Tab-separated table of N, CA and C in Angstrom:
chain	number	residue	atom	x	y	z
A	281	UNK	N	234.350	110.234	174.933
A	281	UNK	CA	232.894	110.221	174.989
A	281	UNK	C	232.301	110.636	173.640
A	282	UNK	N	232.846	111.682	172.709
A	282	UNK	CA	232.212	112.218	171.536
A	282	UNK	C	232.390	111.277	170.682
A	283	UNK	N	233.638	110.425	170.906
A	283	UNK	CA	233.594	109.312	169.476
A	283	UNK	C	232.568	108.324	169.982
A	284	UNK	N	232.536	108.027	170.912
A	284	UNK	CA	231.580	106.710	170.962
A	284	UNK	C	230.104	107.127	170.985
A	285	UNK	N	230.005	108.454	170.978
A	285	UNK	CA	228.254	108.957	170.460
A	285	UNK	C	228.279	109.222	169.282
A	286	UNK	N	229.990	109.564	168.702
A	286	UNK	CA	230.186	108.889	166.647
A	286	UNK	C	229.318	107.837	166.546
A	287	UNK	N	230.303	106.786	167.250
A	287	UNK	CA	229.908	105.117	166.422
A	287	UNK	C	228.518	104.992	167.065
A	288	UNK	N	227.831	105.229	167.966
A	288	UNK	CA	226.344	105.132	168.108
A	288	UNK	C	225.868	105.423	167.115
A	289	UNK	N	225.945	106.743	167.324
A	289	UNK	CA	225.126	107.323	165.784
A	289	UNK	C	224.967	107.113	164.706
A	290	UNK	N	226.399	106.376	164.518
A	290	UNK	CA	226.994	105.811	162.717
A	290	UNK	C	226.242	103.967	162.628
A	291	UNK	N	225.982	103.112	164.165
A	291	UNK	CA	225.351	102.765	164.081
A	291	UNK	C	223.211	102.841	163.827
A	292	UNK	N	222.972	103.988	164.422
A	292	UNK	CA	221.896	104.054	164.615
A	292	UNK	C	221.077	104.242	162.760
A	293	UNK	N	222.422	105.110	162.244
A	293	UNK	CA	221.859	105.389	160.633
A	293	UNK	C	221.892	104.196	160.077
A	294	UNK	N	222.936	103.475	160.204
A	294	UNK	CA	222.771	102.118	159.231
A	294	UNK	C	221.707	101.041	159.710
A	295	UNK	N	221.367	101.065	160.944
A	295	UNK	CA	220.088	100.602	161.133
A	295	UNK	C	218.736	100.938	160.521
A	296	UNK	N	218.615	102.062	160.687
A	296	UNK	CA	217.853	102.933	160.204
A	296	UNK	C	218.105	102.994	158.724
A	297	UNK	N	219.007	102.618	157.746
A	297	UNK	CA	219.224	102.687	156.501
A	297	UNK	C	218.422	101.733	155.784
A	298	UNK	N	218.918	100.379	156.691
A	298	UNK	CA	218.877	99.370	156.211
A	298	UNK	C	217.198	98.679	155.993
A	299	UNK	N	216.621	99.573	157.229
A	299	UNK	CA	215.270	98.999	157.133
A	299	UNK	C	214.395	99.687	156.158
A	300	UNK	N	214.951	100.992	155.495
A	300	UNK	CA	214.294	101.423	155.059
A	300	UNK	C	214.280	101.580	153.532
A	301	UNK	N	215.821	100.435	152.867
A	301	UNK	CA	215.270	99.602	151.497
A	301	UNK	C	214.745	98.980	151.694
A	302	UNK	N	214.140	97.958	152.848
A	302	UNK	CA	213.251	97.219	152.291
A	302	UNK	C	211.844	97.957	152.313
A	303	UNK	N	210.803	97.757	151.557
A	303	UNK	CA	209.303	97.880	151.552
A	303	UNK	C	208.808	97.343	152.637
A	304	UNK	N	207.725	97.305	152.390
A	304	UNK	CA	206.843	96.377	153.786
A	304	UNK	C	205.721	95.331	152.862
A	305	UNK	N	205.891	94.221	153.350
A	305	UNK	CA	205.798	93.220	152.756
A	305	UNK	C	204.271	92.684	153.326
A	306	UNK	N	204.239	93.268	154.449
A	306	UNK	CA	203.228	92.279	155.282
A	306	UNK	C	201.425	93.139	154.769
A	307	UNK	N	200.613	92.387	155.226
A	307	UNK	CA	199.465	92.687	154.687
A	307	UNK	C	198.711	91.604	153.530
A	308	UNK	N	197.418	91.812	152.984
A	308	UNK	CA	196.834	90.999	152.343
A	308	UNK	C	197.621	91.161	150.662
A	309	UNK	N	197.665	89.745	149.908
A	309	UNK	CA	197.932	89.654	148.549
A	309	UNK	C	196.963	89.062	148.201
A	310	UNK	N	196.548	89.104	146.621
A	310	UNK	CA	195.922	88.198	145.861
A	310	UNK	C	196.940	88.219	144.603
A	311	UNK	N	197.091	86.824	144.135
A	311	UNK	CA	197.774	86.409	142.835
A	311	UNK	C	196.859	86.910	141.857
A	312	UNK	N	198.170	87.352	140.725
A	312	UNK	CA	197.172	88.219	139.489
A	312	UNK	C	196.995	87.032	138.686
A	313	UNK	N	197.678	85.837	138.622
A	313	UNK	CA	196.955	85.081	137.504
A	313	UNK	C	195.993	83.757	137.928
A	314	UNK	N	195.963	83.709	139.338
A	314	UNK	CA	195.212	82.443	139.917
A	314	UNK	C	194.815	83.519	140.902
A	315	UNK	N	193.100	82.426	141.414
A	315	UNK	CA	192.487	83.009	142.633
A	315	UNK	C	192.877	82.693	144.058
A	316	UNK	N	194.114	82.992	144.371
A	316	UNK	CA	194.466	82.597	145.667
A	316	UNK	C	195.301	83.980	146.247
A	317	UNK	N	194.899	84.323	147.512
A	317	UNK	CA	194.427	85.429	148.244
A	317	UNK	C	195.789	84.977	149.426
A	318	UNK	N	196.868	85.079	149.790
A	318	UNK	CA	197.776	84.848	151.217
A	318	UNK	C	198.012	86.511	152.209
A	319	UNK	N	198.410	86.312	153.422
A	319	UNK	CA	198.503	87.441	154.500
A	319	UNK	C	200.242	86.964	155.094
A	320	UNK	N	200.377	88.196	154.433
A	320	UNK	CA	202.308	88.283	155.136
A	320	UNK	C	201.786	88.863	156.606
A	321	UNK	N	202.664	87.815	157.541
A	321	UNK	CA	202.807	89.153	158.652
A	321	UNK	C	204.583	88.567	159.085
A	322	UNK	N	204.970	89.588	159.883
A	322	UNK	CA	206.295	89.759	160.361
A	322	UNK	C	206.654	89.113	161.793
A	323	UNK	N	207.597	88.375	162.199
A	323	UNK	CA	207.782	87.569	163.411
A	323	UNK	C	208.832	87.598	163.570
A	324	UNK	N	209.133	89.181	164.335
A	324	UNK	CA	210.482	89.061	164.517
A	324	UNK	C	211.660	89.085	163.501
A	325	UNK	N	211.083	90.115	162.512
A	325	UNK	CA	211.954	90.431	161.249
A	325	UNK	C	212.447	89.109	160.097
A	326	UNK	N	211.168	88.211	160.717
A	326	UNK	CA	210.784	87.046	159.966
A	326	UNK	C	209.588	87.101	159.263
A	327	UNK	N	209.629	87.406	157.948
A	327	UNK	CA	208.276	87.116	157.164
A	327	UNK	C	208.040	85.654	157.057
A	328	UNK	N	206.293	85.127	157.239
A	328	UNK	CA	206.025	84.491	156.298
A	328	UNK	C	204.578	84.904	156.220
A	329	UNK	N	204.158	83.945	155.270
A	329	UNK	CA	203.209	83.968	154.260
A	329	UNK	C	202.486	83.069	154.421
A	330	UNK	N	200.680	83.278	154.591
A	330	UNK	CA	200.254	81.991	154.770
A	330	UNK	C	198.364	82.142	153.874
A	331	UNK	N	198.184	80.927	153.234
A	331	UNK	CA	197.256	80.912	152.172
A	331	UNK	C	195.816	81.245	152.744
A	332	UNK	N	194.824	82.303	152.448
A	332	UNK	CA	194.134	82.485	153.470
A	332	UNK	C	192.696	82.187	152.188
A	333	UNK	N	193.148	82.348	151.031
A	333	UNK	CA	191.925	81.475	150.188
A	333	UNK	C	192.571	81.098	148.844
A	334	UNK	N	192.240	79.493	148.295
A	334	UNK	CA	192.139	79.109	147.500
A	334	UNK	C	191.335	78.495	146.308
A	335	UNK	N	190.950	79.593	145.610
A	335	UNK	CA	189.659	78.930	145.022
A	335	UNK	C	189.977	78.056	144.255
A	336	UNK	N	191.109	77.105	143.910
A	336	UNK	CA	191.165	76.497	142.741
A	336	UNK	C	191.511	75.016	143.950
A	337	UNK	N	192.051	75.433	144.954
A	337	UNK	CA	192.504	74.401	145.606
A	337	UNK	C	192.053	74.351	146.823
A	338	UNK	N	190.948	74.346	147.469
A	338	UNK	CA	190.291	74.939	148.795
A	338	UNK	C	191.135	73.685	150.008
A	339	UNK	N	192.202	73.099	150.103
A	339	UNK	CA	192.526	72.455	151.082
A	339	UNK	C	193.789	73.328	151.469
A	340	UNK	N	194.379	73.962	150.581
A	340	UNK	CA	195.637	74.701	150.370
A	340	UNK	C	195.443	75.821	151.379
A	341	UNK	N	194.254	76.078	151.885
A	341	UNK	CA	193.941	77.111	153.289
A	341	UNK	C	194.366	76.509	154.108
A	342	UNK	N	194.845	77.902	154.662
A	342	UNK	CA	195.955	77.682	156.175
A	342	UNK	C	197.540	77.319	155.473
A	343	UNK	N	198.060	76.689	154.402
A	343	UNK	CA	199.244	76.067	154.474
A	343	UNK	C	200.133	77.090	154.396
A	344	UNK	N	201.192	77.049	154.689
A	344	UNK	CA	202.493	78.090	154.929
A	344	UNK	C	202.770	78.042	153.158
A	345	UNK	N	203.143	79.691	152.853
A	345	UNK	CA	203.356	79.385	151.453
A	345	UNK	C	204.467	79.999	151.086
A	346	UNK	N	205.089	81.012	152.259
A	346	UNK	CA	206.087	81.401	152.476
A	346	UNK	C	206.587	81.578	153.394
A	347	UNK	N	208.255	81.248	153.531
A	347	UNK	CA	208.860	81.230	154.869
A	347	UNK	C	209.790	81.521	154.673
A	348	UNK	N	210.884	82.314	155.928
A	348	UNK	CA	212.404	82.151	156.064
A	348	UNK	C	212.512	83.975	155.314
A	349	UNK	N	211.838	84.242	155.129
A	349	UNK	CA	211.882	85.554	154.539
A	349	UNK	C	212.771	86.910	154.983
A	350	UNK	N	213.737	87.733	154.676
A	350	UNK	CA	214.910	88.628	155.226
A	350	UNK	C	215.161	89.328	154.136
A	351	UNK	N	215.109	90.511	154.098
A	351	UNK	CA	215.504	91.265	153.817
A	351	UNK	C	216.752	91.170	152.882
A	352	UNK	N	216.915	92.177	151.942
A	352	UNK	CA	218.643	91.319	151.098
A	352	UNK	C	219.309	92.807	151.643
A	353	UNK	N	220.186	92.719	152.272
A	353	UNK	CA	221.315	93.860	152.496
A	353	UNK	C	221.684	94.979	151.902
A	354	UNK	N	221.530	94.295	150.388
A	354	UNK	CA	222.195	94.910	149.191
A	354	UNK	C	221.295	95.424	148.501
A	355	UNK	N	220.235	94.948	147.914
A	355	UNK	CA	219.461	95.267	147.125
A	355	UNK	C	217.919	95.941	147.879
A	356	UNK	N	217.370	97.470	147.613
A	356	UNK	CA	216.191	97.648	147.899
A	356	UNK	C	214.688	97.550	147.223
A	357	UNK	N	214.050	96.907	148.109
A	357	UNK	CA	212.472	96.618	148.483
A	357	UNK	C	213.104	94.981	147.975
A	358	UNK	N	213.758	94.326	148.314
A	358	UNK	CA	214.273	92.961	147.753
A	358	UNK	C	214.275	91.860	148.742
A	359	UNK	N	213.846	91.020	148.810
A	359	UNK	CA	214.149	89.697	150.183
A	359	UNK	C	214.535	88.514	149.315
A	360	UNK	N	214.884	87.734	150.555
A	360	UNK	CA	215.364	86.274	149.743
A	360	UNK	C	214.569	85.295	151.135
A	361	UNK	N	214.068	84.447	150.491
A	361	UNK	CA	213.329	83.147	151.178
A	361	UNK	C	212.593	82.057	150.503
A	362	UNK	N	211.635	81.191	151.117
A	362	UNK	CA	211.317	80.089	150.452
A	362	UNK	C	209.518	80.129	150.318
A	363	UNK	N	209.511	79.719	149.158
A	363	UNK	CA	207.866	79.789	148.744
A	363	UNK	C	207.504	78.361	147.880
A	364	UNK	N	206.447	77.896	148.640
A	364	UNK	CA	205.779	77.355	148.299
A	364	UNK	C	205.675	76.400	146.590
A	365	UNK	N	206.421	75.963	146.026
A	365	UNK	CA	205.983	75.337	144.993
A	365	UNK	C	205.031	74.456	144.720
A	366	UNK	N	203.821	74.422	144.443
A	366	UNK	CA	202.163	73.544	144.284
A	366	UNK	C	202.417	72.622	143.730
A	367	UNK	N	203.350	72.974	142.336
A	367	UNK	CA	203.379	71.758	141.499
A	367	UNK	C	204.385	70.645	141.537
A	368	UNK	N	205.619	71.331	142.438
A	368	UNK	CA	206.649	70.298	142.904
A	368	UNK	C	206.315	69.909	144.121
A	369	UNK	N	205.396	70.177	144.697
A	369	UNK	CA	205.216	70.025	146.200
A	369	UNK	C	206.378	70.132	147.548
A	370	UNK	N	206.999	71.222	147.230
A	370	UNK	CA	207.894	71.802	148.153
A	370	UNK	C	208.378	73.511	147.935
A	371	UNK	N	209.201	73.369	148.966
A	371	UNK	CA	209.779	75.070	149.044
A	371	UNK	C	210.576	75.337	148.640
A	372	UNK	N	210.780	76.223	147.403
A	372	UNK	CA	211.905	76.435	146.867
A	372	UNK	C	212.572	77.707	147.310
A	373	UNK	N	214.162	78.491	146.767
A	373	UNK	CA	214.452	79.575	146.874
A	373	UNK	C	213.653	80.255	146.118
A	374	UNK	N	213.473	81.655	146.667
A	374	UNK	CA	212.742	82.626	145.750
A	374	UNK	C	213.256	83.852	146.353
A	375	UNK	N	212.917	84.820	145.270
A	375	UNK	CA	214.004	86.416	145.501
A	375	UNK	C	212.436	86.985	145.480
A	376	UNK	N	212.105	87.566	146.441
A	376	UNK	CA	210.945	88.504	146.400
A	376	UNK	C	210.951	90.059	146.460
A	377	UNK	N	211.098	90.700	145.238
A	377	UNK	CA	210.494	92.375	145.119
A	377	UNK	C	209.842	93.113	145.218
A	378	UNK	N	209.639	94.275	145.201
A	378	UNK	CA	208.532	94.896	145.589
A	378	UNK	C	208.842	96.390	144.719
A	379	UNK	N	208.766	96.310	143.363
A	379	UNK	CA	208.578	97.328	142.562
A	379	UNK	C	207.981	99.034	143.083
A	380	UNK	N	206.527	98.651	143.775
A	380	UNK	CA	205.748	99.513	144.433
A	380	UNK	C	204.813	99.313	145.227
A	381	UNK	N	204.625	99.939	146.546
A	381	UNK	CA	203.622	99.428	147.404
A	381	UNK	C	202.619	98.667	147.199
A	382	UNK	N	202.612	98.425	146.427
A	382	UNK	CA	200.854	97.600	145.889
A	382	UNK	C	201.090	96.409	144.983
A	383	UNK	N	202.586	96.515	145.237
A	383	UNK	CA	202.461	94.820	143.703
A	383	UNK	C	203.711	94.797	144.535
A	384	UNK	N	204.073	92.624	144.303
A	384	UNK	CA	205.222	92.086	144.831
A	384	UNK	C	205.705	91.011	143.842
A	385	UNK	N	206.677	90.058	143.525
A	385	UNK	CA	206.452	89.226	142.419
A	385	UNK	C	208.014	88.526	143.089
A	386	UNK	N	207.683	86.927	142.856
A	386	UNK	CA	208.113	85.930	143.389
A	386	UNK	C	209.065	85.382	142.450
A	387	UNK	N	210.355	85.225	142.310
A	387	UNK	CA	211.147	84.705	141.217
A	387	UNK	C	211.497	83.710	142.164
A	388	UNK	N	211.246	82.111	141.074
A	388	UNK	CA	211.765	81.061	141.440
A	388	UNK	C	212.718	80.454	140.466
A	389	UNK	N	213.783	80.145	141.055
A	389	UNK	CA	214.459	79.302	140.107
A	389	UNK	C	214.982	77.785	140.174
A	390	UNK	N	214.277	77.000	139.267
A	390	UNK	CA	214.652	75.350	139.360
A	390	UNK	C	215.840	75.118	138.509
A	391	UNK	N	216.858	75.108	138.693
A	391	UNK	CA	217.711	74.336	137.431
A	391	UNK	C	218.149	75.153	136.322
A	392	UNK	N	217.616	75.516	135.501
A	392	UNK	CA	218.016	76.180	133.873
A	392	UNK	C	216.003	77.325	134.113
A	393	UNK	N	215.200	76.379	134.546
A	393	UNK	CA	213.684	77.516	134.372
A	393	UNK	C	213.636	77.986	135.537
A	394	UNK	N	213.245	79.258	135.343
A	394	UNK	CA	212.328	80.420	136.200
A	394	UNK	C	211.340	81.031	136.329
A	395	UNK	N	210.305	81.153	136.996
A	395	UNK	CA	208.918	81.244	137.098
A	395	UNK	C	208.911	82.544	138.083
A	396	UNK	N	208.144	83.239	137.433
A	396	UNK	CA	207.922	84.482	138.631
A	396	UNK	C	205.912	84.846	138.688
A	397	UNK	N	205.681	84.861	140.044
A	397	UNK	CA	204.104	84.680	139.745
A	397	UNK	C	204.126	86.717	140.169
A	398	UNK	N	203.195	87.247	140.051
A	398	UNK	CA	202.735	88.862	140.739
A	398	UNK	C	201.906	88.702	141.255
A	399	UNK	N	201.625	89.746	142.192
A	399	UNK	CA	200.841	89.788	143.345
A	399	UNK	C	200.488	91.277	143.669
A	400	UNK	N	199.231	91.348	143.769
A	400	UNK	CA	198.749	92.763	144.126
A	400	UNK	C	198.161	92.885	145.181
A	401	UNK	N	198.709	94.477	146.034
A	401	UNK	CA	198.161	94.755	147.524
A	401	UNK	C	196.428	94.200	147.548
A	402	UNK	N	195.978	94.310	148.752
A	402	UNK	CA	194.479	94.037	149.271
A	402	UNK	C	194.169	94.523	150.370
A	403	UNK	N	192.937	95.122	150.768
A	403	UNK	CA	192.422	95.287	151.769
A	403	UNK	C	191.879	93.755	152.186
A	404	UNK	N	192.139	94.211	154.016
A	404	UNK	CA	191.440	92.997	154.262
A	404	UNK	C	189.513	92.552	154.385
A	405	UNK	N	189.181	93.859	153.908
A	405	UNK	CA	187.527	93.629	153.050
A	405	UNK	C	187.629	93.604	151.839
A	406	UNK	N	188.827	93.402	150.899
A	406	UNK	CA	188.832	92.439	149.442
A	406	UNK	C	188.927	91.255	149.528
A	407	UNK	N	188.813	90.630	150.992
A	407	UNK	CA	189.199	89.105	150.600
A	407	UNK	C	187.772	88.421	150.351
A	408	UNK	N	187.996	87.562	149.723
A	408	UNK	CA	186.595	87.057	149.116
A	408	UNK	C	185.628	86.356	150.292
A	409	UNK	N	184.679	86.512	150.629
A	409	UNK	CA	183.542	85.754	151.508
A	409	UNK	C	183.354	84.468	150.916
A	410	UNK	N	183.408	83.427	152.064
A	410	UNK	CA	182.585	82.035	151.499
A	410	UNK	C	181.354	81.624	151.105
């Protein structure tokens, strides 16, 4: 009986370990170098990401801009999933970080180039009115 309230326990920490490299992802962003504003929320330890204003591209509201989103095992405040590329018009891999509660930044990689956009926390009375 005492070992198997061991391995409970030895499970319960690594549960508990594991969730707690990652950051928390969900909540309002706005991109620091374009005006477009997206809302992470969580589904089942599934992030995605979805465009909630675009001022440069106002049809781009509503579209999924990130998906497939998990946590990386190994690395903390770190995920791996797929985001949105505008200019290729599809979803690429992307490694998403989270330095510090309030900023996140998207590394994509095509081929030989890599693009990483930043993103800073928001209240949801910073999002811009129409």
């Amino acid at each position: 009986m005492r070992t198997a309230m061991q391995v409970i326990g030895l499970l319960v920490t690594g549960a508990v370990a594991s969730l707690s490299l990652a950051g928390d992802l969900t909540g309002y962003w706005k991109m620091d170098e374009d005006p477009v504003w997206i809302e992470i929320k969580n589904d089942n330890d599934q992030l995605t990401g979805t465009v909630v204003k675009n001022a440069n591209i106002p049809e781009a509201t509503g579209r999924t801009m990130l998906k497939d989103v998990t946590a990386d095992k190994g690395e903390a405040s770190t995920w791996q999933g797929q985001v949105y590329a505008q200019k290729l018009g599809s979803f690429k891999d992307a490694t998403i970080t989270q330095p510090d509660a309030d900023h996140m930044a998207f590394k994509v990689k095509v081929g030989l180039m890599s693009r990483t956009v930043t993103w800073t926390r928001i209240t949801a009375d910073e999002l811009p009115k129409d």
